[in-house]
Amino acid sequence: MTDMNERQHLPNVHTHTSIRVMLVDDHKTMLWGLERLIGGEHSGMRVVATASDSAAALAQALALQPDVIVLDLDLGGVSSLAILPALAQCGSTRVLVLTASHDQATLDQAILKGARGVISKDAPAEMVLKAIEKVYHGELWLEQAMLGRMMTQLTQPGGASAHAIAVASLTLKERKIIAALVHGSGTPTKLLADQLCISEHTLRNHLTSIYRKLGVYNRLELYAYASKHQLGELPPAS
């Protein structure tokens, strides 16, 4: 049964451009604190719903399709990993795990099941807000050690999950560059930089980062990779 404190917030017409966030945690004090943090005047976000159990979380996520769901992995002793894939498939919703757990296997499973980021409940308030914003914009929010560990484990032949993580690690700017490159495969670097309104030096720096993340070595390989994996279009949230 849904708790009386679990509610759907009415849209605020004055904040229609803010990031719509849903909170899922079985600790009322944590929900209270997160609501006030995220709903702050200058956060650029608003809480549209809260839930403290799996059933309520699924129902509200399906009905509201929030931009970001901040999800605790332990809901009253029940793991939320089972519902994570369904939450991550609600429209363009992205899931950020906010947890006290430090179990690497559990956190890795959260990413494999669709979470776009993991952040500790011990993290500073401003870091929680930054993680929500980054995940909303299509980026992956992971500690470097965790990202490195998962990439090492998953870069095996036929490792589709490794591809998903690699693509998720791209910033929105990098996705724009890849899309521009795909649509103008023979465009000289300087002209491509002009089209993107950045300097040629900045473009080369971005390309170096993209090459490293995707495991390619030049523009030709990047074009082939992007074409194969349909990276010519930008993510929906952009």
mmCIF file of C-alpha atoms in Angstrom:
data_model
loop_
_atom_site.group_PDB
_atom_site.id
_atom_site.type_symbol
_atom_site.label_atom_id
_atom_site.label_comp_id
_atom_site.label_asym_id
_atom_site.label_seq_id
_atom_site.Cartn_x
_atom_site.Cartn_y
_atom_site.Cartn_z
ATOM 1 C CA MET A 1 0.000 0.000 0.000
ATOM 2 C CA THR A 2 1.329 3.431 -0.862
ATOM 3 C CA ASP A 3 2.233 5.568 2.150
ATOM 4 C CA MET A 4 0.226 8.764 2.597
ATOM 5 C CA ASN A 5 3.504 10.675 2.414
ATOM 6 C CA GLU A 6 4.175 9.264 -1.039
ATOM 7 C CA ARG A 7 2.625 11.797 -3.322
ATOM 8 C CA GLN A 8 2.488 13.218 -6.766
ATOM 9 C CA HIS A 9 3.418 16.891 -6.879
ATOM 10 C CA LEU A 10 1.411 19.208 -9.080
ATOM 11 C CA PRO A 11 3.410 20.777 -11.889
ATOM 12 C CA ASN A 12 4.632 24.322 -11.258
ATOM 13 C CA VAL A 13 4.001 26.446 -14.322
ATOM 14 C CA HIS A 14 6.848 28.742 -13.345
ATOM 15 C CA THR A 15 9.447 25.945 -13.393
ATOM 16 C CA HIS A 16 8.425 24.076 -16.531
ATOM 17 C CA THR A 17 12.011 24.039 -17.784
ATOM 18 C CA SER A 18 13.422 22.539 -14.586
ATOM 19 C CA ILE A 19 14.652 18.960 -14.293
ATOM 20 C CA ARG A 20 11.797 16.753 -13.054
ATOM 21 C CA VAL A 21 13.087 14.443 -10.331
ATOM 22 C CA MET A 22 11.459 11.461 -8.597
ATOM 23 C CA LEU A 23 12.855 10.202 -5.285
ATOM 24 C CA VAL A 24 12.729 6.555 -4.209
ATOM 25 C CA ASP A 25 13.925 5.830 -0.658
ATOM 26 C CA ASP A 26 12.386 4.069 2.333
ATOM 27 C CA HIS A 27 13.885 6.522 4.847
ATOM 28 C CA LYS A 28 11.513 9.424 5.417
ATOM 29 C CA THR A 29 14.266 11.648 6.784
ATOM 30 C CA MET A 30 16.336 11.098 3.641
ATOM 31 C CA LEU A 31 13.333 11.893 1.431
ATOM 32 C CA TRP A 32 12.651 15.043 3.447
ATOM 33 C CA GLY A 33 16.233 16.242 3.073
ATOM 34 C CA LEU A 34 16.457 15.413 -0.633
ATOM 35 C CA GLU A 35 13.171 17.179 -1.372
ATOM 36 C CA ARG A 36 14.449 20.374 0.187
ATOM 37 C CA LEU A 37 17.837 20.088 -1.481
ATOM 38 C CA ILE A 38 16.467 19.392 -4.961
ATOM 39 C CA GLY A 39 13.543 21.769 -4.643
ATOM 40 C CA GLY A 40 15.775 24.678 -3.683
ATOM 41 C CA GLU A 41 15.123 28.017 -5.346
ATOM 42 C CA HIS A 42 18.267 27.942 -7.490
ATOM 43 C CA SER A 43 18.674 24.209 -8.097
ATOM 44 C CA GLY A 44 16.988 24.195 -11.516
ATOM 45 C CA MET A 45 15.135 21.050 -10.406
ATOM 46 C CA ARG A 46 11.864 20.067 -8.801
ATOM 47 C CA VAL A 47 10.594 16.914 -7.123
ATOM 48 C CA VAL A 48 7.540 15.571 -8.938
ATOM 49 C CA ALA A 49 7.039 12.413 -6.853
ATOM 50 C CA THR A 50 8.365 10.348 -3.959
ATOM 51 C CA ALA A 51 8.047 6.634 -3.201
ATOM 52 C CA SER A 52 9.332 4.285 -0.518
ATOM 53 C CA ASP A 53 8.650 0.863 -2.051
ATOM 54 C CA SER A 54 8.989 -0.874 -5.414
ATOM 55 C CA ALA A 55 5.292 -0.934 -6.294
ATOM 56 C CA ALA A 56 4.819 2.793 -5.709
ATOM 57 C CA ALA A 57 8.044 3.579 -7.556
ATOM 58 C CA LEU A 58 6.988 1.624 -10.644
ATOM 59 C CA ALA A 59 3.478 3.082 -10.691
ATOM 60 C CA GLN A 60 4.614 6.692 -10.365
ATOM 61 C CA ALA A 61 7.506 6.309 -12.801
ATOM 62 C CA LEU A 62 5.155 4.923 -15.436
ATOM 63 C CA ALA A 63 2.570 7.634 -14.852
ATOM 64 C CA LEU A 64 4.931 10.614 -14.649
ATOM 65 C CA GLN A 65 8.006 9.574 -16.645
ATOM 66 C CA PRO A 66 10.291 11.915 -14.684
ATOM 67 C CA ASP A 67 13.565 13.121 -16.173
ATOM 68 C CA VAL A 68 15.666 11.557 -13.411
ATOM 69 C CA ILE A 69 14.869 8.973 -10.725
ATOM 70 C CA VAL A 70 17.116 9.083 -7.656
ATOM 71 C CA LEU A 71 16.954 5.502 -6.414
ATOM 72 C CA ASP A 72 18.052 3.853 -3.175
ATOM 73 C CA LEU A 73 19.126 0.235 -3.735
ATOM 74 C CA ASP A 74 17.766 -0.955 -0.377
ATOM 75 C CA LEU A 75 14.029 -0.409 0.092
ATOM 76 C CA GLY A 76 13.188 -1.761 3.516
ATOM 77 C CA GLY A 77 15.517 -4.733 3.103
ATOM 78 C CA VAL A 78 14.340 -5.416 -0.464
ATOM 79 C CA SER A 79 16.781 -4.768 -3.319
ATOM 80 C CA SER A 80 15.515 -2.359 -5.966
ATOM 81 C CA LEU A 81 17.746 -3.959 -8.617
ATOM 82 C CA ALA A 82 14.752 -6.010 -9.773
ATOM 83 C CA ILE A 83 12.761 -2.914 -10.769
ATOM 84 C CA LEU A 84 15.700 -0.890 -12.065
ATOM 85 C CA PRO A 85 15.389 -2.000 -15.736
ATOM 86 C CA ALA A 86 11.696 -1.092 -15.782
ATOM 87 C CA LEU A 87 12.391 2.314 -14.220
ATOM 88 C CA ALA A 88 15.123 2.989 -16.777
ATOM 89 C CA GLN A 89 12.733 2.198 -19.640
ATOM 90 C CA CYS A 90 10.054 4.741 -18.711
ATOM 91 C CA GLY A 91 10.302 7.066 -21.706
ATOM 92 C CA SER A 92 13.491 9.131 -21.508
ATOM 93 C CA THR A 93 13.825 8.655 -17.738
ATOM 94 C CA ARG A 94 17.360 8.183 -16.407
ATOM 95 C CA VAL A 95 18.171 6.521 -13.101
ATOM 96 C CA LEU A 96 20.777 7.757 -10.615
ATOM 97 C CA VAL A 97 21.525 5.379 -7.738
ATOM 98 C CA LEU A 98 22.036 7.144 -4.404
ATOM 99 C CA THR A 99 23.185 4.516 -1.949
ATOM 100 C CA ALA A 100 25.024 3.735 1.258
ATOM 101 C CA SER A 101 26.234 0.440 -0.212
ATOM 102 C CA HIS A 102 29.890 -0.018 -1.100
ATOM 103 C CA ASP A 103 29.480 -3.533 -2.495
ATOM 104 C CA GLN A 104 31.177 -3.413 -5.889
ATOM 105 C CA ALA A 105 29.245 -6.315 -7.390
ATOM 106 C CA THR A 106 25.908 -4.731 -6.458
ATOM 107 C CA LEU A 107 26.883 -1.335 -7.828
ATOM 108 C CA ASP A 108 28.153 -2.900 -11.051
ATOM 109 C CA GLN A 109 24.832 -4.713 -11.440
ATOM 110 C CA ALA A 110 22.991 -1.417 -11.043
ATOM 111 C CA ILE A 111 24.839 0.017 -14.045
ATOM 112 C CA LEU A 112 24.338 -3.132 -16.104
ATOM 113 C CA LYS A 113 20.614 -3.011 -15.353
ATOM 114 C CA GLY A 114 20.278 0.539 -16.661
ATOM 115 C CA ALA A 115 21.393 3.053 -14.018
ATOM 116 C CA ARG A 116 23.277 6.002 -15.518
ATOM 117 C CA GLY A 117 25.185 6.811 -12.363
ATOM 118 C CA VAL A 118 26.029 5.862 -8.787
ATOM 119 C CA ILE A 119 26.670 8.302 -5.958
ATOM 120 C CA SER A 120 27.181 7.734 -2.249
ATOM 121 C CA LYS A 121 24.776 9.037 0.368
ATOM 122 C CA ASP A 122 27.878 10.478 2.030
ATOM 123 C CA ALA A 123 28.522 12.772 -0.950
ATOM 124 C CA PRO A 124 28.249 16.559 -0.449
ATOM 125 C CA ALA A 125 24.899 18.117 -1.343
ATOM 126 C CA GLU A 126 26.315 20.047 -4.281
ATOM 127 C CA MET A 127 27.755 16.841 -5.727
ATOM 128 C CA VAL A 128 24.344 15.152 -5.580
ATOM 129 C CA LEU A 129 22.843 18.049 -7.551
ATOM 130 C CA LYS A 130 25.696 17.922 -10.056
ATOM 131 C CA ALA A 131 25.245 14.157 -10.517
ATOM 132 C CA ILE A 132 21.517 14.609 -11.218
ATOM 133 C CA GLU A 133 22.268 17.326 -13.765
ATOM 134 C CA LYS A 134 24.960 15.302 -15.529
ATOM 135 C CA VAL A 135 22.802 12.176 -15.718
ATOM 136 C CA TYR A 136 19.902 14.266 -17.042
ATOM 137 C CA HIS A 137 22.144 15.546 -19.838
ATOM 138 C CA GLY A 138 23.006 12.014 -20.895
ATOM 139 C CA GLU A 139 26.346 11.576 -19.173
ATOM 140 C CA LEU A 140 27.480 8.694 -17.008
ATOM 141 C CA TRP A 141 28.235 9.556 -13.359
ATOM 142 C CA LEU A 142 30.701 7.039 -11.948
ATOM 143 C CA GLU A 143 33.857 7.155 -9.921
ATOM 144 C CA GLN A 144 36.854 6.660 -12.196
ATOM 145 C CA ALA A 145 37.845 3.441 -10.428
ATOM 146 C CA MET A 146 34.406 1.922 -10.964
ATOM 147 C CA LEU A 147 34.294 2.916 -14.624
ATOM 148 C CA GLY A 148 37.753 1.461 -15.186
ATOM 149 C CA ARG A 149 36.876 -1.771 -13.411
ATOM 150 C CA MET A 150 33.696 -2.271 -15.390
ATOM 151 C CA MET A 151 35.338 -1.504 -18.699
ATOM 152 C CA THR A 152 38.067 -4.038 -17.911
ATOM 153 C CA GLN A 153 35.472 -6.679 -17.060
ATOM 154 C CA LEU A 154 33.197 -5.984 -19.993
ATOM 155 C CA THR A 155 35.511 -5.353 -22.932
ATOM 156 C CA GLN A 156 35.342 -8.960 -24.016
ATOM 157 C CA PRO A 157 34.339 -10.286 -27.452
ATOM 158 C CA GLY A 158 30.625 -9.741 -27.953
ATOM 159 C CA GLY A 159 30.432 -7.465 -24.941
ATOM 160 C CA ALA A 160 27.410 -5.362 -25.822
ATOM 161 C CA SER A 161 27.295 -3.961 -22.298
ATOM 162 C CA ALA A 162 30.795 -2.540 -22.705
ATOM 163 C CA HIS A 163 29.575 -0.610 -25.745
ATOM 164 C CA ALA A 164 26.611 0.754 -23.782
ATOM 165 C CA ILE A 165 28.875 1.953 -20.976
ATOM 166 C CA ALA A 166 31.344 3.495 -23.419
ATOM 167 C CA VAL A 167 28.580 5.429 -25.172
ATOM 168 C CA ALA A 168 27.062 6.491 -21.856
ATOM 169 C CA SER A 169 30.427 7.936 -20.805
ATOM 170 C CA LEU A 170 30.318 10.417 -23.705
ATOM 171 C CA THR A 171 29.360 13.978 -22.861
ATOM 172 C CA LEU A 172 26.580 15.740 -24.764
ATOM 173 C CA LYS A 173 29.214 17.879 -26.511
ATOM 174 C CA GLU A 174 31.066 14.741 -27.612
ATOM 175 C CA ARG A 175 27.819 13.237 -28.930
ATOM 176 C CA LYS A 176 27.232 16.428 -30.949
ATOM 177 C CA ILE A 177 30.723 16.192 -32.418
ATOM 178 C CA ILE A 178 30.189 12.544 -33.378
ATOM 179 C CA ALA A 179 26.844 13.389 -35.000
ATOM 180 C CA ALA A 180 28.444 16.235 -36.969
ATOM 181 C CA LEU A 181 31.252 13.946 -38.086
ATOM 182 C CA VAL A 182 28.837 11.229 -39.235
ATOM 183 C CA HIS A 183 26.785 13.704 -41.263
ATOM 184 C CA GLY A 184 29.877 15.285 -42.780
ATOM 185 C CA SER A 185 32.336 12.414 -42.970
ATOM 186 C CA GLY A 186 34.675 14.106 -45.434
ATOM 187 C CA THR A 187 34.565 17.551 -43.847
ATOM 188 C CA PRO A 188 38.019 18.976 -43.008
ATOM 189 C CA THR A 189 38.700 19.365 -39.298
ATOM 190 C CA LYS A 190 38.826 23.175 -39.472
ATOM 191 C CA LEU A 191 35.466 23.394 -41.263
ATOM 192 C CA LEU A 192 33.942 20.899 -38.842
ATOM 193 C CA ALA A 193 35.181 23.034 -35.930
ATOM 194 C CA ASP A 194 33.619 26.144 -37.526
ATOM 195 C CA GLN A 195 30.297 24.328 -37.889
ATOM 196 C CA LEU A 196 30.419 23.414 -34.192
ATOM 197 C CA CYS A 197 31.405 26.972 -33.198
ATOM 198 C CA ILE A 198 34.585 25.833 -31.476
ATOM 199 C CA SER A 199 38.284 26.182 -32.272
ATOM 200 C CA GLU A 200 40.167 23.526 -34.210
ATOM 201 C CA HIS A 201 42.362 22.947 -31.140
ATOM 202 C CA THR A 202 39.281 22.378 -28.946
ATOM 203 C CA LEU A 203 37.823 19.980 -31.498
ATOM 204 C CA ARG A 204 41.042 17.954 -31.558
ATOM 205 C CA ASN A 205 40.971 17.738 -27.749
ATOM 206 C CA HIS A 206 37.388 16.489 -27.845
ATOM 207 C CA LEU A 207 38.273 13.931 -30.510
ATOM 208 C CA THR A 208 41.160 12.631 -28.400
ATOM 209 C CA SER A 209 38.738 12.104 -25.498
ATOM 210 C CA ILE A 210 36.216 10.383 -27.785
ATOM 211 C CA TYR A 211 38.873 8.080 -29.251
ATOM 212 C CA ARG A 212 39.950 7.037 -25.750
ATOM 213 C CA LYS A 213 36.403 6.324 -24.573
ATOM 214 C CA LEU A 214 35.368 4.337 -27.642
ATOM 215 C CA GLY A 215 38.652 2.544 -28.220
ATOM 216 C CA VAL A 216 39.267 3.949 -31.723
ATOM 217 C CA TYR A 217 42.362 5.658 -33.087
ATOM 218 C CA ASN A 218 41.340 8.131 -35.781
ATOM 219 C CA ARG A 219 38.415 9.826 -37.525
ATOM 220 C CA LEU A 220 37.946 6.986 -39.986
ATOM 221 C CA GLU A 221 37.619 4.406 -37.215
ATOM 222 C CA LEU A 222 35.333 6.741 -35.283
ATOM 223 C CA TYR A 223 33.113 7.182 -38.349
ATOM 224 C CA ALA A 224 32.898 3.411 -38.810
ATOM 225 C CA TYR A 225 32.125 2.857 -35.121
ATOM 226 C CA ALA A 226 29.518 5.622 -35.018
ATOM 227 C CA SER A 227 27.826 4.378 -38.187
ATOM 228 C CA LYS A 228 27.743 0.788 -36.936
ATOM 229 C CA HIS A 229 26.238 1.782 -33.585
ATOM 230 C CA GLN A 230 23.943 4.501 -34.962
ATOM 231 C CA LEU A 231 25.553 7.399 -33.099
ATOM 232 C CA GLY A 232 24.698 9.864 -35.843
ATOM 233 C CA GLU A 233 21.658 11.114 -33.916
ATOM 234 C CA LEU A 234 21.723 12.949 -30.604
ATOM 235 C CA PRO A 235 20.182 11.475 -27.432
ATOM 236 C CA PRO A 236 16.523 12.480 -26.824
ATOM 237 C CA ALA A 237 17.324 14.702 -23.826
ATOM 238 C CA SER A 238 19.580 16.964 -25.894
#
